[in-house]
mmCIF file of C-alpha atoms and ligand atoms in Angstrom:
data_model
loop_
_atom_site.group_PDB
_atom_site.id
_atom_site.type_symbol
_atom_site.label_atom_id
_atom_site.label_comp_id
_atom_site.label_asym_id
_atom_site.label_seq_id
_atom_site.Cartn_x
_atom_site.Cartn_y
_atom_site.Cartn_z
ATOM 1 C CA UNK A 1 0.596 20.109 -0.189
ATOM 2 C CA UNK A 2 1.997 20.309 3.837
ATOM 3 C CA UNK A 3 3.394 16.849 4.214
ATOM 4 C CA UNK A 4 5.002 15.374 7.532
ATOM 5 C CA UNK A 5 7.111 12.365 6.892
ATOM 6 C CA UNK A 6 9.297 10.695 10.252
ATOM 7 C CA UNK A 7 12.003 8.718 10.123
ATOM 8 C CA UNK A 8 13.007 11.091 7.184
ATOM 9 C CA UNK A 9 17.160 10.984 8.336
ATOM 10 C CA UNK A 10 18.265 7.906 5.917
ATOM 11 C CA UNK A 11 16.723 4.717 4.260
ATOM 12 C CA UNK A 12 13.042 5.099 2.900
ATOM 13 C CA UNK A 13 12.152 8.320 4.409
ATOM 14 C CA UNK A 14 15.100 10.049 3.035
ATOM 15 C CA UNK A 15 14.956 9.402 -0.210
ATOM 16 C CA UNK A 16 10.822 9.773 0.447
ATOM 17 C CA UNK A 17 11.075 13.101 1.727
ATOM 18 C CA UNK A 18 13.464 14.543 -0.869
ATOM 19 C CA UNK A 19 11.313 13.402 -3.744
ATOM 20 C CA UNK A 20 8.390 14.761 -1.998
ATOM 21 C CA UNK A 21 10.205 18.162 -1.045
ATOM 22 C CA UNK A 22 10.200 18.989 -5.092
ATOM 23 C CA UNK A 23 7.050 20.196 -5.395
ATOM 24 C CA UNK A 24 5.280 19.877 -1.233
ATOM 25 C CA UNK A 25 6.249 21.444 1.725
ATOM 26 C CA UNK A 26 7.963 18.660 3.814
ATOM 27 C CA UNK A 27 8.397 18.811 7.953
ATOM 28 C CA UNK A 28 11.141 15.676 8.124
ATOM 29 C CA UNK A 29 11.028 14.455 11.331
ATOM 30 C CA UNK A 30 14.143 11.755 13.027
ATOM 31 C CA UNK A 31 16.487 11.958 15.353
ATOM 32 C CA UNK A 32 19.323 12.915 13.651
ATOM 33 C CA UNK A 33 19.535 16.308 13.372
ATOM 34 C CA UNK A 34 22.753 16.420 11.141
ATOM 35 C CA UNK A 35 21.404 13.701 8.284
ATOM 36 C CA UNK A 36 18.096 15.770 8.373
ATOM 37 C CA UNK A 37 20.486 18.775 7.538
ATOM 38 C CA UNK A 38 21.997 16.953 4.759
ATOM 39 C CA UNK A 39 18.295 15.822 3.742
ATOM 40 C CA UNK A 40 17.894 19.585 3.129
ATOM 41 C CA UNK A 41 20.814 19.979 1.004
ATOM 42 C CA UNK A 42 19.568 17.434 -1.167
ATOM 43 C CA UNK A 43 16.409 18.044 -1.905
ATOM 44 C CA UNK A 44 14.642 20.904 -2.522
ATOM 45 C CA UNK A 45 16.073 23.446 0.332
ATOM 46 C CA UNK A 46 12.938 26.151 0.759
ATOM 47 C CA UNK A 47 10.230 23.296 0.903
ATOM 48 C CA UNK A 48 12.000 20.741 3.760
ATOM 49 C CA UNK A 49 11.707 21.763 7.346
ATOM 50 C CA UNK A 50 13.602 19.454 9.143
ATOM 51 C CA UNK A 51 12.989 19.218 13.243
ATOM 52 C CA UNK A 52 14.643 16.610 15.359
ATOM 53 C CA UNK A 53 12.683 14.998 17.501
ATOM 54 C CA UNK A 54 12.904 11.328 19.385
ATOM 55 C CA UNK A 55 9.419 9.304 19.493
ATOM 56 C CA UNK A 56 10.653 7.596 22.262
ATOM 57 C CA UNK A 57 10.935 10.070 24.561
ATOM 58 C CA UNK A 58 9.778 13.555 23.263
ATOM 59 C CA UNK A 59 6.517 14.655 24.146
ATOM 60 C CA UNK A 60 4.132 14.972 21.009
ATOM 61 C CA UNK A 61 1.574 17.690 22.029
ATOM 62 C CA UNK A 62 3.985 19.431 23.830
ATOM 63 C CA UNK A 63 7.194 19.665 22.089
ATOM 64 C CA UNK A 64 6.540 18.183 18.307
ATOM 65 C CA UNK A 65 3.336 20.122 17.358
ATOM 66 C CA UNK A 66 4.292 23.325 18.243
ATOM 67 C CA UNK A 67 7.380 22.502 16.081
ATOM 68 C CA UNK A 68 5.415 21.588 13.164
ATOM 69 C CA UNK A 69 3.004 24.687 13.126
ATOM 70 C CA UNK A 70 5.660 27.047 13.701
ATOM 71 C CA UNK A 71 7.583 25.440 10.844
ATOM 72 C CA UNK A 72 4.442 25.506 8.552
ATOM 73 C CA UNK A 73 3.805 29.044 9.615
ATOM 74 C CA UNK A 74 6.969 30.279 8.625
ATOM 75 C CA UNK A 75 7.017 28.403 4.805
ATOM 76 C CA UNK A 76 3.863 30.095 4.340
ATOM 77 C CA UNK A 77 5.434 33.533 5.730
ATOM 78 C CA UNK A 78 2.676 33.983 7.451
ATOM 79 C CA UNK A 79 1.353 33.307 10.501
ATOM 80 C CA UNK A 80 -1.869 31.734 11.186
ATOM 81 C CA UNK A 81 -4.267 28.644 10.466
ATOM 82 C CA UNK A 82 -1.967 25.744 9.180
ATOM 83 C CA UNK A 83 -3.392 22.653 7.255
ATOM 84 C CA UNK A 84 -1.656 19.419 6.807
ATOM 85 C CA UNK A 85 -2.873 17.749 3.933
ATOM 86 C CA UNK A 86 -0.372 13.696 4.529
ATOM 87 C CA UNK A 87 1.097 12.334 7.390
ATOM 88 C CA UNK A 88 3.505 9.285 6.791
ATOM 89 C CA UNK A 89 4.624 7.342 9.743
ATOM 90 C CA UNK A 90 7.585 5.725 8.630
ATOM 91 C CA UNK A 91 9.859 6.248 11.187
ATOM 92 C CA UNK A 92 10.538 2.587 13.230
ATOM 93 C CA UNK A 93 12.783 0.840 15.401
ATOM 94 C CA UNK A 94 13.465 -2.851 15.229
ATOM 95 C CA UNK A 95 15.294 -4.875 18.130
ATOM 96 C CA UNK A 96 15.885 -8.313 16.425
ATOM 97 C CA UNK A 97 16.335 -10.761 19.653
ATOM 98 C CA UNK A 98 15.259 -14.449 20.355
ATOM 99 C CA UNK A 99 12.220 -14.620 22.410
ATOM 100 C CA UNK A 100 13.812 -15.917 25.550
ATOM 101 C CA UNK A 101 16.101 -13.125 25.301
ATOM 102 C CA UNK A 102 13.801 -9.609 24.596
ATOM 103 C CA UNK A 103 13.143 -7.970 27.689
ATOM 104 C CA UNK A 104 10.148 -6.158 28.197
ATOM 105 C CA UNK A 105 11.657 -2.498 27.647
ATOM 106 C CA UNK A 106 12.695 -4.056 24.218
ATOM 107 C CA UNK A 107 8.857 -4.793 24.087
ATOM 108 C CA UNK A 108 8.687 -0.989 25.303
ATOM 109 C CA UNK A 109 10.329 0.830 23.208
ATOM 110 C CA UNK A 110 9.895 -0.753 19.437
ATOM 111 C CA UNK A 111 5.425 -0.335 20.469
ATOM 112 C CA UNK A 112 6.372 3.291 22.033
ATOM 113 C CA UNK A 113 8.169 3.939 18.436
ATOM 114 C CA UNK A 114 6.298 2.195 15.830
ATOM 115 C CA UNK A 115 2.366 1.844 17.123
ATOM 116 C CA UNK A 116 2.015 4.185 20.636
ATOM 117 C CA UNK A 117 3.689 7.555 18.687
ATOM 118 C CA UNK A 118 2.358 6.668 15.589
ATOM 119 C CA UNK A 119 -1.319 6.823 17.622
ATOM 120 C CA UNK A 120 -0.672 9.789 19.547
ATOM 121 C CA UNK A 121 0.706 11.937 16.686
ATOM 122 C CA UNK A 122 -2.266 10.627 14.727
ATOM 123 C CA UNK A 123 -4.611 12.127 17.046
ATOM 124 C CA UNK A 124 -2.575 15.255 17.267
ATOM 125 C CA UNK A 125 -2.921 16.074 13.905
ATOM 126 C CA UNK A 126 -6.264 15.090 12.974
ATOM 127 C CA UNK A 127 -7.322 18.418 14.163
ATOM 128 C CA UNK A 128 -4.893 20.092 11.387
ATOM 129 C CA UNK A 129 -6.208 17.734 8.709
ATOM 130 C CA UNK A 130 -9.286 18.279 6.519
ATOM 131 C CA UNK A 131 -11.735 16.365 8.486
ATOM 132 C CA UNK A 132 -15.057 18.024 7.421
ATOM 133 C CA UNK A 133 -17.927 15.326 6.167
ATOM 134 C CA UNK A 134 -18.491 14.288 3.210
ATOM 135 C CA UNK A 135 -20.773 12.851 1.057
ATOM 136 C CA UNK A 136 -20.754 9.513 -1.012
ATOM 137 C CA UNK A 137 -19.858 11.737 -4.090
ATOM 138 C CA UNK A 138 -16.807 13.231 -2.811
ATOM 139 C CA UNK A 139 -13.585 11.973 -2.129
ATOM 140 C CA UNK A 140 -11.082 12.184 1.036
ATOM 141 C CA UNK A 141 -8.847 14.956 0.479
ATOM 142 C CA UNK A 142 -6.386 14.174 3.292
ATOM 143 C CA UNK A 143 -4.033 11.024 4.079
ATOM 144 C CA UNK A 144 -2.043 9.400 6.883
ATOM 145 C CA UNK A 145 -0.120 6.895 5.542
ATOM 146 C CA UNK A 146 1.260 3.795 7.875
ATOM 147 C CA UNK A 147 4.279 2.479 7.202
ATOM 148 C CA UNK A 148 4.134 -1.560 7.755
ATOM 149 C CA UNK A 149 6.197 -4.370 7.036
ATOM 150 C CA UNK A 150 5.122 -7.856 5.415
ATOM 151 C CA UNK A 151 6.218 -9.711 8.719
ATOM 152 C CA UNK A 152 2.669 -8.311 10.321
ATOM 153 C CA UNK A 153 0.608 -9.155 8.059
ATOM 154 C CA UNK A 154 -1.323 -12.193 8.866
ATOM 155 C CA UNK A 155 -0.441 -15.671 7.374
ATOM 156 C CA UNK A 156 2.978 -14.182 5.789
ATOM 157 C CA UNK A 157 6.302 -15.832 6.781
ATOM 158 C CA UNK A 158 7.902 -15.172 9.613
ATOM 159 C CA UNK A 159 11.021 -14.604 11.179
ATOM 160 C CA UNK A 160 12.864 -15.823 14.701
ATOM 161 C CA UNK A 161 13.702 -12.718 16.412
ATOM 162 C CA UNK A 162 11.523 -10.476 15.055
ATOM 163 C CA UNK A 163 8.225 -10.773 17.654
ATOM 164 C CA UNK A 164 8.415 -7.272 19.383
ATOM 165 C CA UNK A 165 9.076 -5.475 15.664
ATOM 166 C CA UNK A 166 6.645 -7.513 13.380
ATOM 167 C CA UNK A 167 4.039 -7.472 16.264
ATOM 168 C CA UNK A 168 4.181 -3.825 16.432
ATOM 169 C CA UNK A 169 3.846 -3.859 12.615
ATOM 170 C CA UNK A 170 0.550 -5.947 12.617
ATOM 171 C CA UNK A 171 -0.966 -4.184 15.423
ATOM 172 C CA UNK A 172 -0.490 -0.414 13.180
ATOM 173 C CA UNK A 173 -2.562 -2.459 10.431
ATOM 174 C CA UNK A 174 -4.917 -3.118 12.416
ATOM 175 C CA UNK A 175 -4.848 0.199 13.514
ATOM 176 C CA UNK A 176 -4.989 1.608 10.432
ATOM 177 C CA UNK A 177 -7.954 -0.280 9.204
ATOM 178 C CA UNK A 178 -9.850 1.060 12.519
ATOM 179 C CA UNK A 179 -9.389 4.383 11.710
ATOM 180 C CA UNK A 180 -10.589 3.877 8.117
ATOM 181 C CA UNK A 181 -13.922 2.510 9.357
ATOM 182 C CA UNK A 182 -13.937 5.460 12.132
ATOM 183 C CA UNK A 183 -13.282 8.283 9.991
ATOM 184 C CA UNK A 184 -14.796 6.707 6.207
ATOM 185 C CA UNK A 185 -17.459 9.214 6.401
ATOM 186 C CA UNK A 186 -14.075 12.031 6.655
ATOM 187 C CA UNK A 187 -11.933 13.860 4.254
ATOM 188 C CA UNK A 188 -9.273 11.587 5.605
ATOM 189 C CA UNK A 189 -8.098 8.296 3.884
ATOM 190 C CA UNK A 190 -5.677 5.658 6.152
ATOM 191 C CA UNK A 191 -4.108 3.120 4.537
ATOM 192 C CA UNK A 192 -0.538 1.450 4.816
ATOM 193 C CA UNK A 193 1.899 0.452 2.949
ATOM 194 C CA UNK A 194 3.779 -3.323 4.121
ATOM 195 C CA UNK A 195 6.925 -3.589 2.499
ATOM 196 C CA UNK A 196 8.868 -6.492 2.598
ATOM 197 C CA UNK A 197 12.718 -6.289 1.624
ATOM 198 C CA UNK A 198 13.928 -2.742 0.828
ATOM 199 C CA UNK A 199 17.911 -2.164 0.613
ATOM 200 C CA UNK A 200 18.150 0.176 3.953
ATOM 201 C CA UNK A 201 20.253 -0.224 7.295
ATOM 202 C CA UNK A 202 17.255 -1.819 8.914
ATOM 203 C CA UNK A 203 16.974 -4.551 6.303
ATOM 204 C CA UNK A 204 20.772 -5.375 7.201
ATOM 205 C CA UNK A 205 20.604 -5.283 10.715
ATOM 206 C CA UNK A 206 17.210 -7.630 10.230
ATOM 207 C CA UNK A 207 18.373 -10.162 7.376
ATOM 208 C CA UNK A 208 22.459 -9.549 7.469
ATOM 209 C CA UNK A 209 23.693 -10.438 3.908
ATOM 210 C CA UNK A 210 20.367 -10.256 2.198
ATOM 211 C CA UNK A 211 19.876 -8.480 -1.081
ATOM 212 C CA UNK A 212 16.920 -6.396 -1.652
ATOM 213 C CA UNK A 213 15.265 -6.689 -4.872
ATOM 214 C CA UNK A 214 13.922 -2.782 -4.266
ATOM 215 C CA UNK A 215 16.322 0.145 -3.087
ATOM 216 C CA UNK A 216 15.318 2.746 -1.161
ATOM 217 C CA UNK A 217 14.836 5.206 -4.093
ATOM 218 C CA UNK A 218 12.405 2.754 -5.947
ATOM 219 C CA UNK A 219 10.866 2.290 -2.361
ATOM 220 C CA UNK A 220 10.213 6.193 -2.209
ATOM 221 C CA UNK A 221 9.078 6.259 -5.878
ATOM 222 C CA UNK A 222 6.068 4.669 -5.129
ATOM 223 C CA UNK A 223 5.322 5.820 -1.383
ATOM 224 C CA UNK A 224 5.661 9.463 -2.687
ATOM 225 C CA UNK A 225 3.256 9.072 -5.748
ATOM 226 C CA UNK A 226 0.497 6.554 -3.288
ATOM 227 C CA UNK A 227 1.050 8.842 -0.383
ATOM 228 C CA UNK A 228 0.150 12.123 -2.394
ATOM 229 C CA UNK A 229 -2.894 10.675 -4.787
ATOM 230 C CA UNK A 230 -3.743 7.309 -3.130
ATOM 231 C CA UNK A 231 -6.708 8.862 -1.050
ATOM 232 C CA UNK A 232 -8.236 9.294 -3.921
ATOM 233 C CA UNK A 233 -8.926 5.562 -4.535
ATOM 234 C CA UNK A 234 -8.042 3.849 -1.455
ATOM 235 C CA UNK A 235 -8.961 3.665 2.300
ATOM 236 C CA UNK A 236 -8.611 0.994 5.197
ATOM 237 C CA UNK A 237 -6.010 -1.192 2.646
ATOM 238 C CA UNK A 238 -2.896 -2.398 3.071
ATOM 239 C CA UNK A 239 -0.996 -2.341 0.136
ATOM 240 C CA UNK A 240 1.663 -5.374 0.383
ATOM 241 C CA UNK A 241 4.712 -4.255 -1.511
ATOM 242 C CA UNK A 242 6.996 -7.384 -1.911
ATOM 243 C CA UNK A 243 8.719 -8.928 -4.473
ATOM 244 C CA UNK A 244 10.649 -11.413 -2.452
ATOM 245 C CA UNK A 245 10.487 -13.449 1.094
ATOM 246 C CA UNK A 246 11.941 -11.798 3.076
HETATM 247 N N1 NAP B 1 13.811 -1.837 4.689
HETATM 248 C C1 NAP B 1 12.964 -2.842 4.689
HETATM 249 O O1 NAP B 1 13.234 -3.917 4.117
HETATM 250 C C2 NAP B 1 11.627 -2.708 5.352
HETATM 251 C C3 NAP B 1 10.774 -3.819 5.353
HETATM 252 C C4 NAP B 1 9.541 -3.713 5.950
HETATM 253 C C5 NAP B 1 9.135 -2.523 6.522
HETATM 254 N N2 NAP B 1 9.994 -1.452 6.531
HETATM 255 C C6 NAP B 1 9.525 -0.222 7.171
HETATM 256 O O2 NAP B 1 9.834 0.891 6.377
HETATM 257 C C7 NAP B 1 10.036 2.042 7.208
HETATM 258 C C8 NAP B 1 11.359 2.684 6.858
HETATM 259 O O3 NAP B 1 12.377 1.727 7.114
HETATM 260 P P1 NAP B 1 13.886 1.848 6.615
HETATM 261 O O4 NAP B 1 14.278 0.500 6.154
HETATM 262 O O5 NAP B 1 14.040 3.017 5.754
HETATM 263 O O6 NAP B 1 14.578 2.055 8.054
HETATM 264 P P2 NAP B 1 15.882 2.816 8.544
HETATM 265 O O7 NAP B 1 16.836 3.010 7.422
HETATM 266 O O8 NAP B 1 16.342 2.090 9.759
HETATM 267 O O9 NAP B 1 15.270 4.245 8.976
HETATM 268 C C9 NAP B 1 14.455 4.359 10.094
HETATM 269 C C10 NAP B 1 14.128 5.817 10.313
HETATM 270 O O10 NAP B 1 13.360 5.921 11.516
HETATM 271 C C11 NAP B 1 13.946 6.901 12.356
HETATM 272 N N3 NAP B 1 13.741 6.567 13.762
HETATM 273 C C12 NAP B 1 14.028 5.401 14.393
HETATM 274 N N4 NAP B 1 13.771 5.499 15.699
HETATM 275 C C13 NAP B 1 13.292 6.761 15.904
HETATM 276 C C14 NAP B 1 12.876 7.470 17.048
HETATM 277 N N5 NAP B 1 12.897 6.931 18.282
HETATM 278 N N6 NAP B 1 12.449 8.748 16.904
HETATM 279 C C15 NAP B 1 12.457 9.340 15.690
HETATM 280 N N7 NAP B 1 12.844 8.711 14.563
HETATM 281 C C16 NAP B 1 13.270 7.443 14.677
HETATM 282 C C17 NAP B 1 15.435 6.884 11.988
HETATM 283 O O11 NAP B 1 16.054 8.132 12.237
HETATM 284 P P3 NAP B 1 17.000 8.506 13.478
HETATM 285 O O12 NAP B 1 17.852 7.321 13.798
HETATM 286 O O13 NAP B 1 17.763 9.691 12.940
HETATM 287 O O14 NAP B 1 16.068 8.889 14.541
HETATM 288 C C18 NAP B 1 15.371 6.666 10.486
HETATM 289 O O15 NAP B 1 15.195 7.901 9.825
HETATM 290 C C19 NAP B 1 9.963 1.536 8.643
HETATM 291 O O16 NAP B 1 8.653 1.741 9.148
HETATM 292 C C20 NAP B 1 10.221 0.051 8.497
HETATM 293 O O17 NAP B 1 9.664 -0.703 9.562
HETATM 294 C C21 NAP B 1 11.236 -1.524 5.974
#
């Protein structure tokens, strides 16, 4: 399979992206061009092609898709008509502030990271995905995969500081469940994944001094097998992946 996973420098993506890069071409997609260099070290060299890239100021159509096909055209050695079979938006940024304090480019940036770019690229893709019709006896071949947190799901606990990130988070649900009703008669399946607490930098800077119950490797054990074979059986859900509050 052609997979494109963001946010693929450290935590879930990471580990993720090197578990997926065993037997699927990978595009890993962050910031960090150096960790994404070390990604490919670690996993399986010939099948990760890393690209640095910032969704919070790059241009997607421009800049980031001409990345990825070039990429994909070169794994192949050829070049020429490029299919991506799963997109996972992972990547996020979280600006924990009281509500008095967040200013609106807080606001700004976590929706231009985690719901605006995840929209946009989305869209950009689709076009590279399997989106033929089908019928009620076949089954969605293709899969974007949202990454979500617990805090946006509706009627969960919630957290002081947290508004701009776990608003973003419920607003890509929704998002995701939209696009399952607008594409069900598609070869693409949406669904998300809402974790709750997995043992990565962002869990620290959110909860300082919490333990996870779930490390990052267990956390890209599942996302790799769901995000590679859960088309098959899901679409529109949101799979809530918690074992503890938070
Ligand atoms: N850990 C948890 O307990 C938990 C709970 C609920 C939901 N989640 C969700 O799980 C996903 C992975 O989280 P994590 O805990 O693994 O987080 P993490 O360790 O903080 O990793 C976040 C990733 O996103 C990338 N990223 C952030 N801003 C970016 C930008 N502007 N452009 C491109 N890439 C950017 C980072 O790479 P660079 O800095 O190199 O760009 C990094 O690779 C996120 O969607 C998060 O919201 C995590």
């Amino acid at each position: 399979m052609n997979i494109i996973i963001t946010g693929a420098s450290r935590g879930i993506g990471y580990e993720t992206a090197k578990l997926l890069s065993a037997e699927h071409n990978v595009i890993a997609i962050a910031r960090s061009s150096d960790k994404l260099e070390q990604l490919k070290k670690e996993g399986n060299s010939k099948n990760i092609f890393p690209i640095a890239f910032d969704f919070e100021k790059g241009n997607i159509k421009q800049n980031l898709i001409p990345e990825i096909i070039s990429s994909l055209s070169q794994g192949r050695g050829t070049e020429g008509e490029v299919a991506i079979d799963v997109l996972i938006n992972n990547a996020a940024a979280l600006i924990k502030k009281p509500f008095e304090e967040i200013t609106q480019a807080d606001f700004e940036k976590v929706y231009r990271v985690n719901l605006f770019s995840i929209a946009e690229l989305t869209q950009a893709i689709f076009p590279l995905m399997n989106h033929a019709g089908r019928d009620f006896k076949s089954r969605p071949t293709s899969h974007v995969l949202n990454i979500a947190s617990m805090g946006g799901v509706q009627g969960s606990v919630k957290f002081p500081g947290l508004s701009a990130y776990s608003s973003s988070k419920g607003a890509l649900i929704t998002l995701t469940e939209c696009l399952a009703e607008e594409f069900k008669d598609k070869q693409i399946a949406f669904n998300a994944i809402a974790f709750g607490a997995v043992q990565t930098e962002m869990l620290a800077e959110a909860f300082p001094g919490f333990k996870a119950p779930i490390t990052a490797k267990e956390a890209a054990e599942f996302v790799a097998q769901f995000a590679t074979t859960g088309q098959k059986y899901f679409n529109g859900k949101i799979l809530q992946m918690a074992l503890s509050t938070p």
